[in-house]
Amino acid sequence: MTEDTPQFDLEAMQAGMTAVDALPRSRDQLLPALQALHDELHWLPREAISYAASHIRVPLSEVYATATAYSELRLEPPVPGQWHVCTGVACDLAGAGELIDAAPDRVARADCQFLCALAPVVADEHEQLYGRVTADEFRERVNQ
């Protein structure tokens, strides 16, 4: 690992690997393997993706393709205190832009969270989702 490589919790990685080891070595277990690792680490470092590929016995490129296809899976470590605002069509139409403007220094844009009936949707740093959030409510939550 270089100095530029983000660090991850070794105990969490071990717990994720244990969860993956309990899964069958079958192609249809790729997404559950990635989810198990993500649940423990809160993101998917290179080492976790390599471990999933090795266990499931699929090419690394397929694992990356799967990991990048789901907005719920992060390939970057979470930033403490950062909120994510869904910028899918429904959320955008329901006021996601206003939420981003309400706390621009603490917000990142997120791909569609597939909770369109609850638009606009935001997620806190612990990945807790909140729906039908107004700009005032969002500002209050972010400042807590």
PDB file of C-alpha atoms in Angstrom, residues 7-87:
ATOM      1  CA  GLN A   7      -6.637   2.798   4.818  1.00  0.00           C
ATOM      2  CA  PHE A   8      -9.305   0.413   5.998  1.00  0.00           C
ATOM      3  CA  ASP A   9     -10.043  -1.341   9.269  1.00  0.00           C
ATOM      4  CA  LEU A  10      -8.269  -4.721   9.292  1.00  0.00           C
ATOM      5  CA  GLU A  11     -10.745  -6.197  11.792  1.00  0.00           C
ATOM      6  CA  ALA A  12     -13.641  -5.140   9.585  1.00  0.00           C
ATOM      7  CA  MET A  13     -11.870  -6.642   6.564  1.00  0.00           C
ATOM      8  CA  GLN A  14     -11.421  -9.909   8.449  1.00  0.00           C
ATOM      9  CA  ALA A  15     -15.104  -9.924   9.430  1.00  0.00           C
ATOM     10  CA  GLY A  16     -16.073  -9.273   5.796  1.00  0.00           C
ATOM     11  CA  MET A  17     -13.803 -12.075   4.591  1.00  0.00           C
ATOM     12  CA  THR A  18     -15.365 -14.451   7.126  1.00  0.00           C
ATOM     13  CA  ALA A  19     -18.835 -13.542   5.850  1.00  0.00           C
ATOM     14  CA  VAL A  20     -17.717 -14.097   2.252  1.00  0.00           C
ATOM     15  CA  ASP A  21     -16.140 -17.438   3.153  1.00  0.00           C
ATOM     16  CA  ALA A  22     -19.567 -18.621   4.369  1.00  0.00           C
ATOM     17  CA  LEU A  23     -21.015 -18.063   0.877  1.00  0.00           C
ATOM     18  CA  PRO A  24     -20.955 -20.744  -1.809  1.00  0.00           C
ATOM     19  CA  ARG A  25     -18.278 -20.303  -4.482  1.00  0.00           C
ATOM     20  CA  SER A  26     -20.849 -19.569  -7.135  1.00  0.00           C
ATOM     21  CA  ARG A  27     -21.181 -16.722  -9.640  1.00  0.00           C
ATOM     22  CA  ASP A  28     -24.643 -15.884  -8.295  1.00  0.00           C
ATOM     23  CA  GLN A  29     -23.035 -15.036  -4.936  1.00  0.00           C
ATOM     24  CA  LEU A  30     -20.985 -12.125  -6.282  1.00  0.00           C
ATOM     25  CA  LEU A  31     -23.382  -9.400  -5.176  1.00  0.00           C
ATOM     26  CA  PRO A  32     -23.925 -10.945  -1.709  1.00  0.00           C
ATOM     27  CA  ALA A  33     -20.135 -11.171  -1.322  1.00  0.00           C
ATOM     28  CA  LEU A  34     -19.670  -7.515  -2.240  1.00  0.00           C
ATOM     29  CA  GLN A  35     -22.516  -6.512   0.078  1.00  0.00           C
ATOM     30  CA  ALA A  36     -21.011  -8.501   2.975  1.00  0.00           C
ATOM     31  CA  LEU A  37     -17.654  -6.774   2.522  1.00  0.00           C
ATOM     32  CA  HIS A  38     -19.295  -3.364   2.105  1.00  0.00           C
ATOM     33  CA  ASP A  39     -21.419  -3.876   5.231  1.00  0.00           C
ATOM     34  CA  GLU A  40     -18.282  -4.389   7.296  1.00  0.00           C
ATOM     35  CA  LEU A  41     -15.980  -1.807   5.699  1.00  0.00           C
ATOM     36  CA  HIS A  42     -18.563   0.793   4.534  1.00  0.00           C
ATOM     37  CA  TRP A  43     -16.720   0.879   1.201  1.00  0.00           C
ATOM     38  CA  LEU A  44     -14.906  -1.541  -1.112  1.00  0.00           C
ATOM     39  CA  PRO A  45     -11.140  -1.121  -1.132  1.00  0.00           C
ATOM     40  CA  ARG A  46      -9.111  -2.845  -3.833  1.00  0.00           C
ATOM     41  CA  GLU A  47      -8.236  -5.678  -1.441  1.00  0.00           C
ATOM     42  CA  ALA A  48     -11.903  -6.443  -0.746  1.00  0.00           C
ATOM     43  CA  ILE A  49     -12.747  -6.552  -4.439  1.00  0.00           C
ATOM     44  CA  SER A  50      -9.800  -8.865  -5.083  1.00  0.00           C
ATOM     45  CA  TYR A  51     -10.900 -11.132  -2.251  1.00  0.00           C
ATOM     46  CA  ALA A  52     -14.452 -11.354  -3.625  1.00  0.00           C
ATOM     47  CA  ALA A  53     -13.118 -12.160  -7.106  1.00  0.00           C
ATOM     48  CA  SER A  54     -10.871 -14.868  -5.714  1.00  0.00           C
ATOM     49  CA  HIS A  55     -13.579 -16.463  -3.572  1.00  0.00           C
ATOM     50  CA  ILE A  56     -16.332 -16.366  -6.193  1.00  0.00           C
ATOM     51  CA  ARG A  57     -13.858 -17.272  -8.958  1.00  0.00           C
ATOM     52  CA  VAL A  58     -14.835 -14.585 -11.417  1.00  0.00           C
ATOM     53  CA  PRO A  59     -12.559 -12.162 -13.251  1.00  0.00           C
ATOM     54  CA  LEU A  60     -11.600  -9.015 -11.362  1.00  0.00           C
ATOM     55  CA  SER A  61     -13.050  -6.934 -14.201  1.00  0.00           C
ATOM     56  CA  GLU A  62     -16.476  -8.509 -13.626  1.00  0.00           C
ATOM     57  CA  VAL A  63     -16.312  -7.731  -9.917  1.00  0.00           C
ATOM     58  CA  TYR A  64     -15.453  -4.083 -10.639  1.00  0.00           C
ATOM     59  CA  ALA A  65     -18.236  -3.916 -13.222  1.00  0.00           C
ATOM     60  CA  THR A  66     -20.729  -5.214 -10.666  1.00  0.00           C
ATOM     61  CA  ALA A  67     -19.452  -2.940  -7.879  1.00  0.00           C
ATOM     62  CA  THR A  68     -19.709   0.153 -10.063  1.00  0.00           C
ATOM     63  CA  ALA A  69     -23.199  -0.741 -11.305  1.00  0.00           C
ATOM     64  CA  TYR A  70     -24.753  -0.308  -7.861  1.00  0.00           C
ATOM     65  CA  SER A  71     -24.934   3.138  -6.281  1.00  0.00           C
ATOM     66  CA  GLU A  72     -25.190   1.465  -2.870  1.00  0.00           C
ATOM     67  CA  LEU A  73     -21.604   0.208  -3.149  1.00  0.00           C
ATOM     68  CA  ARG A  74     -18.789   2.725  -2.684  1.00  0.00           C
ATOM     69  CA  LEU A  75     -15.294   2.365  -4.067  1.00  0.00           C
ATOM     70  CA  GLU A  76     -14.043   5.300  -1.993  1.00  0.00           C
ATOM     71  CA  PRO A  77     -13.941   5.524   1.803  1.00  0.00           C
ATOM     72  CA  PRO A  78     -16.739   7.541   3.384  1.00  0.00           C
ATOM     73  CA  VAL A  79     -15.893  11.086   4.408  1.00  0.00           C
ATOM     74  CA  PRO A  80     -16.808  11.712   8.073  1.00  0.00           C
ATOM     75  CA  GLY A  81     -19.751  14.087   8.368  1.00  0.00           C
ATOM     76  CA  GLN A  82     -20.559  14.029   4.658  1.00  0.00           C
ATOM     77  CA  TRP A  83     -24.144  13.610   3.507  1.00  0.00           C
ATOM     78  CA  HIS A  84     -25.236  12.311   0.109  1.00  0.00           C
ATOM     79  CA  VAL A  85     -28.132  13.765  -1.835  1.00  0.00           C
ATOM     80  CA  CYS A  86     -29.748  11.606  -4.487  1.00  0.00           C
ATOM     81  CA  THR A  87     -29.658  13.352  -7.842  1.00  0.00           C
TER      82      THR A  87
END
